[in-house]
Amino acid sequence: MASARSSNVLISSAESCIATALAGVLAQGGAPPPIETIPTPRFGYVHHLFSGLLAFSILTAGLLGMGSALARYRQNQLLKKLALTPLRQSTFVAAQLVARSLLGLLQVVVLIVAGRLLFALPISWAGALWLLGVSGFGLLTFMGLGFLVATLIR
């Protein structure tokens, strides 16, 4: 019952809005209201290409860089040989993570600078820092997936 009343109220209020708008148009002599255009920024091919290149570089640096390296280490039995040294496994893994993260973030910085200088992309300092933060999170995420892939490869 309550929903039927509320739908009737909505229909009657919509009808009254339409009637008011129609009366306004008729009061102006039947002319339609003027149409305004709002200027919006135009994004070209480079704007879309930049985001794709950035995402793909993060994906490949994290997923393929970490996964293929660990699979190759295991295939060459480097991990077994490393177990005989005083180097702890956690130190080796942390060194791999830090080195590949810094390399991936350097790659992101080069892409941001190239996009800003060569293609005049509107990237502010705050936007660049935000891109670095999101890229760092993406790198760690894809490195984790790379570790998972490396454990599954025989």
Short mmCIF file of N, CA and C in Angstrom, two decimals:
data_model
loop_
_atom_site.label_atom_id
_atom_site.label_comp_id
_atom_site.label_asym_id
_atom_site.label_seq_id
_atom_site.Cartn_x
_atom_site.Cartn_y
_atom_site.Cartn_z
N MET A 1 0.81 -1.19 0.00
CA MET A 1 0.00 0.00 0.00
C MET A 1 0.85 1.26 0.00
N ALA A 2 1.89 1.25 0.87
CA ALA A 2 2.73 2.44 0.99
C ALA A 2 3.52 2.69 -0.29
N SER A 3 3.95 1.60 -0.93
CA SER A 3 4.71 1.78 -2.17
C SER A 3 3.83 2.27 -3.30
N ALA A 4 2.57 1.88 -3.32
CA ALA A 4 1.65 2.36 -4.35
C ALA A 4 1.40 3.86 -4.17
N ARG A 5 1.28 4.30 -2.90
CA ARG A 5 1.08 5.73 -2.65
C ARG A 5 2.32 6.53 -3.03
N SER A 6 3.50 6.00 -2.68
CA SER A 6 4.72 6.74 -3.00
C SER A 6 4.96 6.80 -4.50
N SER A 7 4.61 5.74 -5.22
CA SER A 7 4.77 5.79 -6.68
C SER A 7 3.77 6.76 -7.30
N ASN A 8 2.56 6.85 -6.73
CA ASN A 8 1.59 7.83 -7.24
C ASN A 8 2.06 9.25 -6.97
N VAL A 9 2.68 9.47 -5.80
CA VAL A 9 3.21 10.79 -5.48
C VAL A 9 4.34 11.15 -6.44
N LEU A 10 5.22 10.17 -6.74
CA LEU A 10 6.31 10.42 -7.68
C LEU A 10 5.78 10.75 -9.07
N ILE A 11 4.77 10.01 -9.50
CA ILE A 11 4.21 10.24 -10.84
C ILE A 11 3.55 11.61 -10.90
N SER A 12 2.81 11.98 -9.86
CA SER A 12 2.15 13.28 -9.87
C SER A 12 3.17 14.42 -9.80
N SER A 13 4.26 14.24 -9.02
CA SER A 13 5.27 15.30 -8.96
C SER A 13 6.00 15.40 -10.29
N ALA A 14 6.25 14.27 -10.96
CA ALA A 14 6.89 14.31 -12.28
C ALA A 14 5.98 14.99 -13.29
N GLU A 15 4.70 14.70 -13.22
CA GLU A 15 3.75 15.34 -14.14
C GLU A 15 3.68 16.84 -13.91
N SER A 16 3.74 17.25 -12.64
CA SER A 16 3.69 18.69 -12.35
C SER A 16 4.97 19.38 -12.84
N CYS A 17 6.13 18.70 -12.74
CA CYS A 17 7.38 19.28 -13.24
C CYS A 17 7.34 19.44 -14.75
N ILE A 18 6.81 18.43 -15.42
CA ILE A 18 6.70 18.50 -16.89
C ILE A 18 5.74 19.59 -17.29
N ALA A 19 4.63 19.69 -16.57
CA ALA A 19 3.64 20.73 -16.89
C ALA A 19 4.22 22.12 -16.67
N THR A 20 5.01 22.31 -15.60
CA THR A 20 5.64 23.60 -15.34
C THR A 20 6.64 23.95 -16.43
N ALA A 21 7.45 22.95 -16.85
CA ALA A 21 8.42 23.19 -17.91
C ALA A 21 7.73 23.51 -19.22
N LEU A 22 6.66 22.81 -19.52
CA LEU A 22 5.92 23.05 -20.75
C LEU A 22 5.28 24.43 -20.73
N ALA A 23 4.77 24.85 -19.57
CA ALA A 23 4.18 26.19 -19.45
C ALA A 23 5.25 27.25 -19.65
N GLY A 24 6.46 27.00 -19.16
CA GLY A 24 7.55 27.96 -19.34
C GLY A 24 7.93 28.09 -20.79
N VAL A 25 7.95 26.98 -21.51
CA VAL A 25 8.29 27.02 -22.94
C VAL A 25 7.20 27.75 -23.71
N LEU A 26 5.96 27.49 -23.38
CA LEU A 26 4.86 28.17 -24.08
C LEU A 26 4.83 29.65 -23.75
N ALA A 27 5.25 30.03 -22.54
CA ALA A 27 5.27 31.44 -22.16
C ALA A 27 6.34 32.19 -22.93
N GLN A 28 7.37 31.51 -23.37
CA GLN A 28 8.45 32.16 -24.12
C GLN A 28 8.12 32.24 -25.61
N GLY A 29 6.94 31.88 -25.97
CA GLY A 29 6.56 31.96 -27.36
C GLY A 29 6.82 30.66 -28.09
N GLY A 30 6.95 29.55 -27.38
CA GLY A 30 7.13 28.26 -28.00
C GLY A 30 8.55 27.94 -28.41
N ALA A 31 9.49 28.84 -28.11
CA ALA A 31 10.88 28.60 -28.50
C ALA A 31 11.55 27.68 -27.48
N PRO A 32 12.35 26.76 -27.94
CA PRO A 32 13.04 25.88 -27.00
C PRO A 32 14.09 26.67 -26.21
N PRO A 33 14.42 26.19 -25.02
CA PRO A 33 15.42 26.90 -24.23
C PRO A 33 16.78 26.84 -24.92
N PRO A 34 17.62 27.84 -24.67
CA PRO A 34 18.95 27.85 -25.33
C PRO A 34 19.83 26.70 -24.81
N ILE A 35 20.65 26.18 -25.70
CA ILE A 35 21.54 25.08 -25.36
C ILE A 35 22.93 25.64 -25.16
N GLU A 36 23.55 25.32 -24.02
CA GLU A 36 24.90 25.77 -23.73
C GLU A 36 25.87 24.61 -23.91
N THR A 37 27.01 24.91 -24.47
CA THR A 37 28.06 23.89 -24.55
C THR A 37 29.10 24.20 -23.48
N ILE A 38 29.54 23.15 -22.82
CA ILE A 38 30.54 23.28 -21.78
C ILE A 38 31.85 22.74 -22.34
N PRO A 39 32.89 23.56 -22.33
CA PRO A 39 34.18 23.06 -22.86
C PRO A 39 34.78 22.01 -21.92
N THR A 40 35.22 20.92 -22.50
CA THR A 40 35.88 19.85 -21.74
C THR A 40 37.25 19.60 -22.35
N PRO A 41 38.19 19.12 -21.56
CA PRO A 41 39.51 18.86 -22.13
C PRO A 41 39.45 17.69 -23.12
N ARG A 42 40.15 17.85 -24.19
CA ARG A 42 40.21 16.79 -25.21
C ARG A 42 41.43 15.93 -24.93
N PHE A 43 41.21 14.63 -24.82
CA PHE A 43 42.32 13.72 -24.62
C PHE A 43 42.61 13.03 -25.94
N GLY A 44 43.86 13.04 -26.30
CA GLY A 44 44.28 12.44 -27.55
C GLY A 44 44.79 11.02 -27.34
N TYR A 45 45.38 10.52 -28.37
CA TYR A 45 45.90 9.15 -28.38
C TYR A 45 47.00 8.97 -27.35
N VAL A 46 47.87 9.97 -27.19
CA VAL A 46 49.01 9.86 -26.29
C VAL A 46 48.55 9.74 -24.84
N HIS A 47 47.47 10.42 -24.48
CA HIS A 47 46.96 10.35 -23.11
C HIS A 47 46.55 8.92 -22.76
N HIS A 48 45.90 8.26 -23.67
CA HIS A 48 45.47 6.88 -23.42
C HIS A 48 46.65 5.91 -23.54
N LEU A 49 47.55 6.19 -24.43
CA LEU A 49 48.72 5.33 -24.60
C LEU A 49 49.61 5.36 -23.36
N PHE A 50 49.74 6.53 -22.74
CA PHE A 50 50.59 6.66 -21.55
C PHE A 50 50.10 5.77 -20.42
N SER A 51 48.82 5.78 -20.15
CA SER A 51 48.32 4.94 -19.06
C SER A 51 48.49 3.46 -19.38
N GLY A 52 48.33 3.06 -20.61
CA GLY A 52 48.55 1.67 -20.99
C GLY A 52 50.01 1.26 -20.87
N LEU A 53 50.91 2.13 -21.32
CA LEU A 53 52.34 1.84 -21.19
C LEU A 53 52.76 1.74 -19.73
N LEU A 54 52.22 2.61 -18.91
CA LEU A 54 52.54 2.59 -17.48
C LEU A 54 52.07 1.30 -16.84
N ALA A 55 50.84 0.91 -17.12
CA ALA A 55 50.29 -0.32 -16.54
C ALA A 55 51.03 -1.55 -17.04
N PHE A 56 51.35 -1.58 -18.33
CA PHE A 56 52.04 -2.74 -18.88
C PHE A 56 53.46 -2.86 -18.35
N SER A 57 54.14 -1.72 -18.15
CA SER A 57 55.50 -1.79 -17.62
C SER A 57 55.50 -2.28 -16.18
N ILE A 58 54.52 -1.88 -15.40
CA ILE A 58 54.41 -2.36 -14.02
C ILE A 58 54.12 -3.86 -14.00
N LEU A 59 53.22 -4.29 -14.86
CA LEU A 59 52.86 -5.71 -14.92
C LEU A 59 54.05 -6.57 -15.31
N THR A 60 54.75 -6.18 -16.35
CA THR A 60 55.87 -7.02 -16.80
C THR A 60 57.04 -6.97 -15.83
N ALA A 61 57.30 -5.79 -15.24
CA ALA A 61 58.41 -5.70 -14.30
C ALA A 61 58.15 -6.55 -13.07
N GLY A 62 56.93 -6.56 -12.60
CA GLY A 62 56.62 -7.34 -11.40
C GLY A 62 56.43 -8.81 -11.67
N LEU A 63 55.57 -9.12 -12.60
CA LEU A 63 55.19 -10.51 -12.83
C LEU A 63 56.29 -11.30 -13.53
N LEU A 64 56.73 -10.82 -14.66
CA LEU A 64 57.72 -11.58 -15.43
C LEU A 64 59.12 -11.44 -14.86
N GLY A 65 59.45 -10.28 -14.35
CA GLY A 65 60.79 -10.09 -13.81
C GLY A 65 61.06 -11.00 -12.62
N MET A 66 60.14 -11.05 -11.69
CA MET A 66 60.34 -11.84 -10.48
C MET A 66 60.11 -13.33 -10.76
N GLY A 67 59.06 -13.65 -11.46
CA GLY A 67 58.73 -15.06 -11.70
C GLY A 67 59.76 -15.78 -12.53
N SER A 68 60.18 -15.16 -13.62
CA SER A 68 61.15 -15.84 -14.49
C SER A 68 62.52 -15.94 -13.83
N ALA A 69 62.89 -14.93 -13.05
CA ALA A 69 64.20 -14.97 -12.38
C ALA A 69 64.23 -16.09 -11.34
N LEU A 70 63.19 -16.20 -10.53
CA LEU A 70 63.18 -17.26 -9.52
C LEU A 70 63.07 -18.65 -10.14
N ALA A 71 62.33 -18.77 -11.23
CA ALA A 71 62.25 -20.06 -11.91
C ALA A 71 63.61 -20.44 -12.50
N ARG A 72 64.31 -19.47 -13.04
CA ARG A 72 65.64 -19.73 -13.58
C ARG A 72 66.64 -20.08 -12.47
N TYR A 73 66.53 -19.39 -11.33
CA TYR A 73 67.40 -19.73 -10.19
C TYR A 73 67.16 -21.15 -9.72
N ARG A 74 65.90 -21.54 -9.69
CA ARG A 74 65.59 -22.90 -9.25
C ARG A 74 66.04 -23.93 -10.28
N GLN A 75 65.90 -23.61 -11.55
CA GLN A 75 66.30 -24.53 -12.60
C GLN A 75 67.82 -24.72 -12.61
N ASN A 76 68.57 -23.67 -12.36
CA ASN A 76 70.03 -23.76 -12.32
C ASN A 76 70.54 -24.22 -10.95
N GLN A 77 69.65 -24.51 -10.06
CA GLN A 77 69.94 -24.96 -8.70
C GLN A 77 70.75 -23.92 -7.92
N LEU A 78 70.55 -22.66 -8.26
CA LEU A 78 71.22 -21.59 -7.54
C LEU A 78 70.67 -21.47 -6.12
N LEU A 79 69.39 -21.75 -5.95
CA LEU A 79 68.80 -21.63 -4.62
C LEU A 79 69.36 -22.69 -3.68
N LYS A 80 69.63 -23.88 -4.19
CA LYS A 80 70.24 -24.92 -3.35
C LYS A 80 71.68 -24.56 -3.00
N LYS A 81 72.39 -23.98 -3.96
CA LYS A 81 73.77 -23.56 -3.70
C LYS A 81 73.80 -22.39 -2.72
N LEU A 82 72.80 -21.53 -2.80
CA LEU A 82 72.73 -20.40 -1.89
C LEU A 82 72.43 -20.84 -0.47
N ALA A 83 71.74 -21.96 -0.32
CA ALA A 83 71.43 -22.48 1.01
C ALA A 83 72.70 -22.90 1.75
N LEU A 84 73.78 -23.17 1.04
CA LEU A 84 75.04 -23.57 1.67
C LEU A 84 75.85 -22.38 2.17
N THR A 85 75.49 -21.18 1.75
CA THR A 85 76.22 -19.98 2.18
C THR A 85 75.59 -19.43 3.45
N PRO A 86 76.26 -18.53 4.15
CA PRO A 86 75.68 -17.95 5.36
C PRO A 86 74.56 -16.94 5.08
N LEU A 87 74.29 -16.65 3.82
CA LEU A 87 73.23 -15.71 3.46
C LEU A 87 71.87 -16.33 3.76
N ARG A 88 71.05 -15.60 4.52
CA ARG A 88 69.72 -16.11 4.82
C ARG A 88 68.81 -15.98 3.60
N GLN A 89 67.82 -16.86 3.51
CA GLN A 89 66.91 -16.83 2.37
C GLN A 89 66.08 -15.55 2.37
N SER A 90 65.69 -15.08 3.55
CA SER A 90 64.89 -13.86 3.62
C SER A 90 65.69 -12.65 3.13
N THR A 91 66.99 -12.64 3.39
CA THR A 91 67.84 -11.55 2.91
C THR A 91 67.93 -11.58 1.39
N PHE A 92 68.07 -12.77 0.83
CA PHE A 92 68.13 -12.90 -0.63
C PHE A 92 66.83 -12.44 -1.28
N VAL A 93 65.71 -12.87 -0.73
CA VAL A 93 64.41 -12.48 -1.29
C VAL A 93 64.19 -10.98 -1.12
N ALA A 94 64.53 -10.43 0.05
CA ALA A 94 64.37 -8.99 0.26
C ALA A 94 65.24 -8.19 -0.70
N ALA A 95 66.45 -8.66 -0.96
CA ALA A 95 67.34 -7.97 -1.91
C ALA A 95 66.74 -8.00 -3.31
N GLN A 96 66.17 -9.14 -3.69
CA GLN A 96 65.51 -9.23 -5.00
C GLN A 96 64.33 -8.26 -5.08
N LEU A 97 63.52 -8.21 -4.03
CA LEU A 97 62.36 -7.32 -4.02
C LEU A 97 62.76 -5.85 -4.10
N VAL A 98 63.75 -5.46 -3.31
CA VAL A 98 64.18 -4.06 -3.30
C VAL A 98 64.79 -3.67 -4.64
N ALA A 99 65.65 -4.52 -5.18
CA ALA A 99 66.31 -4.20 -6.45
C ALA A 99 65.30 -4.09 -7.59
N ARG A 100 64.39 -5.03 -7.66
CA ARG A 100 63.41 -4.99 -8.75
C ARG A 100 62.38 -3.88 -8.55
N SER A 101 62.06 -3.55 -7.29
CA SER A 101 61.14 -2.44 -7.03
C SER A 101 61.77 -1.11 -7.44
N LEU A 102 63.03 -0.91 -7.07
CA LEU A 102 63.70 0.33 -7.46
C LEU A 102 63.83 0.45 -8.97
N LEU A 103 64.12 -0.66 -9.63
CA LEU A 103 64.22 -0.64 -11.08
C LEU A 103 62.86 -0.32 -11.72
N GLY A 104 61.79 -0.92 -11.19
CA GLY A 104 60.45 -0.65 -11.71
C GLY A 104 60.02 0.78 -11.46
N LEU A 105 60.31 1.32 -10.27
CA LEU A 105 59.96 2.71 -9.98
C LEU A 105 60.79 3.68 -10.81
N LEU A 106 62.03 3.34 -11.09
CA LEU A 106 62.84 4.17 -11.99
C LEU A 106 62.24 4.18 -13.39
N GLN A 107 61.75 3.05 -13.82
CA GLN A 107 61.09 2.96 -15.12
C GLN A 107 59.83 3.84 -15.14
N VAL A 108 59.08 3.86 -14.05
CA VAL A 108 57.89 4.71 -13.96
C VAL A 108 58.28 6.18 -13.99
N VAL A 109 59.35 6.55 -13.29
CA VAL A 109 59.81 7.94 -13.30
C VAL A 109 60.21 8.37 -14.71
N VAL A 110 60.91 7.49 -15.42
CA VAL A 110 61.31 7.81 -16.80
C VAL A 110 60.07 8.00 -17.68
N LEU A 111 59.07 7.15 -17.51
CA LEU A 111 57.84 7.30 -18.29
C LEU A 111 57.12 8.60 -17.96
N ILE A 112 57.06 8.96 -16.68
CA ILE A 112 56.39 10.20 -16.28
C ILE A 112 57.12 11.42 -16.85
N VAL A 113 58.44 11.43 -16.73
CA VAL A 113 59.23 12.56 -17.24
C VAL A 113 59.11 12.65 -18.77
N ALA A 114 59.17 11.51 -19.45
CA ALA A 114 59.03 11.52 -20.91
C ALA A 114 57.64 11.99 -21.32
N GLY A 115 56.62 11.55 -20.62
CA GLY A 115 55.27 11.99 -20.94
C GLY A 115 55.08 13.47 -20.72
N ARG A 116 55.70 13.98 -19.67
CA ARG A 116 55.56 15.41 -19.34
C ARG A 116 56.35 16.28 -20.31
N LEU A 117 57.59 15.90 -20.59
CA LEU A 117 58.45 16.75 -21.42
C LEU A 117 58.23 16.57 -22.92
N LEU A 118 58.11 15.34 -23.36
CA LEU A 118 58.01 15.09 -24.81
C LEU A 118 56.59 15.23 -25.35
N PHE A 119 55.61 14.85 -24.55
CA PHE A 119 54.23 14.83 -25.06
C PHE A 119 53.32 15.82 -24.36
N ALA A 120 53.86 16.64 -23.45
CA ALA A 120 53.12 17.69 -22.75
C ALA A 120 51.88 17.15 -22.03
N LEU A 121 52.03 16.01 -21.39
CA LEU A 121 50.92 15.47 -20.60
C LEU A 121 50.74 16.31 -19.35
N PRO A 122 49.51 16.59 -18.97
CA PRO A 122 49.27 17.44 -17.79
C PRO A 122 49.43 16.65 -16.49
N ILE A 123 50.66 16.41 -16.08
CA ILE A 123 50.94 15.66 -14.86
C ILE A 123 51.55 16.63 -13.86
N SER A 124 50.87 16.83 -12.73
CA SER A 124 51.39 17.71 -11.69
C SER A 124 52.32 16.92 -10.77
N TRP A 125 52.96 17.64 -9.82
CA TRP A 125 53.83 16.96 -8.86
C TRP A 125 53.01 16.01 -8.00
N ALA A 126 51.84 16.45 -7.58
CA ALA A 126 50.99 15.58 -6.76
C ALA A 126 50.55 14.36 -7.56
N GLY A 127 50.24 14.57 -8.83
CA GLY A 127 49.85 13.45 -9.68
C GLY A 127 50.99 12.48 -9.90
N ALA A 128 52.20 13.02 -10.04
CA ALA A 128 53.37 12.15 -10.23
C ALA A 128 53.63 11.33 -8.97
N LEU A 129 53.50 11.95 -7.80
CA LEU A 129 53.68 11.21 -6.55
C LEU A 129 52.61 10.15 -6.38
N TRP A 130 51.38 10.50 -6.76
CA TRP A 130 50.29 9.52 -6.69
C TRP A 130 50.58 8.35 -7.64
N LEU A 131 51.04 8.64 -8.83
CA LEU A 131 51.39 7.58 -9.78
C LEU A 131 52.51 6.69 -9.24
N LEU A 132 53.49 7.29 -8.58
CA LEU A 132 54.57 6.49 -7.99
C LEU A 132 54.05 5.58 -6.88
N GLY A 133 53.15 6.11 -6.05
CA GLY A 133 52.58 5.29 -4.98
C GLY A 133 51.76 4.13 -5.50
N VAL A 134 50.90 4.41 -6.45
CA VAL A 134 50.07 3.35 -7.03
C VAL A 134 50.94 2.35 -7.79
N SER A 135 51.98 2.85 -8.46
CA SER A 135 52.89 1.96 -9.19
C SER A 135 53.66 1.07 -8.23
N GLY A 136 54.09 1.63 -7.10
CA GLY A 136 54.78 0.81 -6.10
C GLY A 136 53.88 -0.29 -5.56
N PHE A 137 52.63 0.05 -5.29
CA PHE A 137 51.68 -0.96 -4.82
C PHE A 137 51.45 -2.02 -5.90
N GLY A 138 51.32 -1.59 -7.16
CA GLY A 138 51.15 -2.53 -8.26
C GLY A 138 52.35 -3.43 -8.45
N LEU A 139 53.54 -2.85 -8.32
CA LEU A 139 54.76 -3.66 -8.44
C LEU A 139 54.80 -4.75 -7.37
N LEU A 140 54.51 -4.38 -6.13
CA LEU A 140 54.53 -5.39 -5.06
C LEU A 140 53.47 -6.46 -5.29
N THR A 141 52.31 -6.05 -5.78
CA THR A 141 51.24 -7.01 -6.06
C THR A 141 51.67 -7.99 -7.15
N PHE A 142 52.20 -7.47 -8.24
CA PHE A 142 52.60 -8.35 -9.34
C PHE A 142 53.84 -9.16 -9.01
N MET A 143 54.70 -8.65 -8.13
CA MET A 143 55.83 -9.46 -7.68
C MET A 143 55.35 -10.64 -6.85
N GLY A 144 54.33 -10.42 -6.05
CA GLY A 144 53.74 -11.53 -5.31
C GLY A 144 53.16 -12.58 -6.24
N LEU A 145 52.50 -12.12 -7.30
CA LEU A 145 52.01 -13.08 -8.30
C LEU A 145 53.16 -13.76 -9.02
N GLY A 146 54.27 -13.04 -9.23
CA GLY A 146 55.45 -13.64 -9.84
C GLY A 146 56.03 -14.73 -8.97
N PHE A 147 56.06 -14.51 -7.65
CA PHE A 147 56.50 -15.56 -6.72
C PHE A 147 55.59 -16.76 -6.82
N LEU A 148 54.29 -16.52 -6.91
CA LEU A 148 53.33 -17.63 -7.02
C LEU A 148 53.56 -18.42 -8.30
N VAL A 149 53.77 -17.72 -9.40
CA VAL A 149 54.04 -18.41 -10.67
C VAL A 149 55.34 -19.19 -10.59
N ALA A 150 56.35 -18.62 -9.94
CA ALA A 150 57.65 -19.29 -9.83
C ALA A 150 57.55 -20.58 -9.01
N THR A 151 56.66 -20.60 -8.03
CA THR A 151 56.51 -21.83 -7.24
C THR A 151 55.75 -22.90 -8.02
N LEU A 152 54.90 -22.48 -8.96
CA LEU A 152 54.11 -23.45 -9.72
C LEU A 152 54.87 -24.03 -10.90
N ILE A 153 55.90 -23.35 -11.38
CA ILE A 153 56.66 -23.82 -12.54
C ILE A 153 57.59 -24.94 -12.10
N ARG A 154 57.56 -26.04 -12.84
CA ARG A 154 58.43 -27.18 -12.52
C ARG A 154 59.56 -27.27 -13.52
#
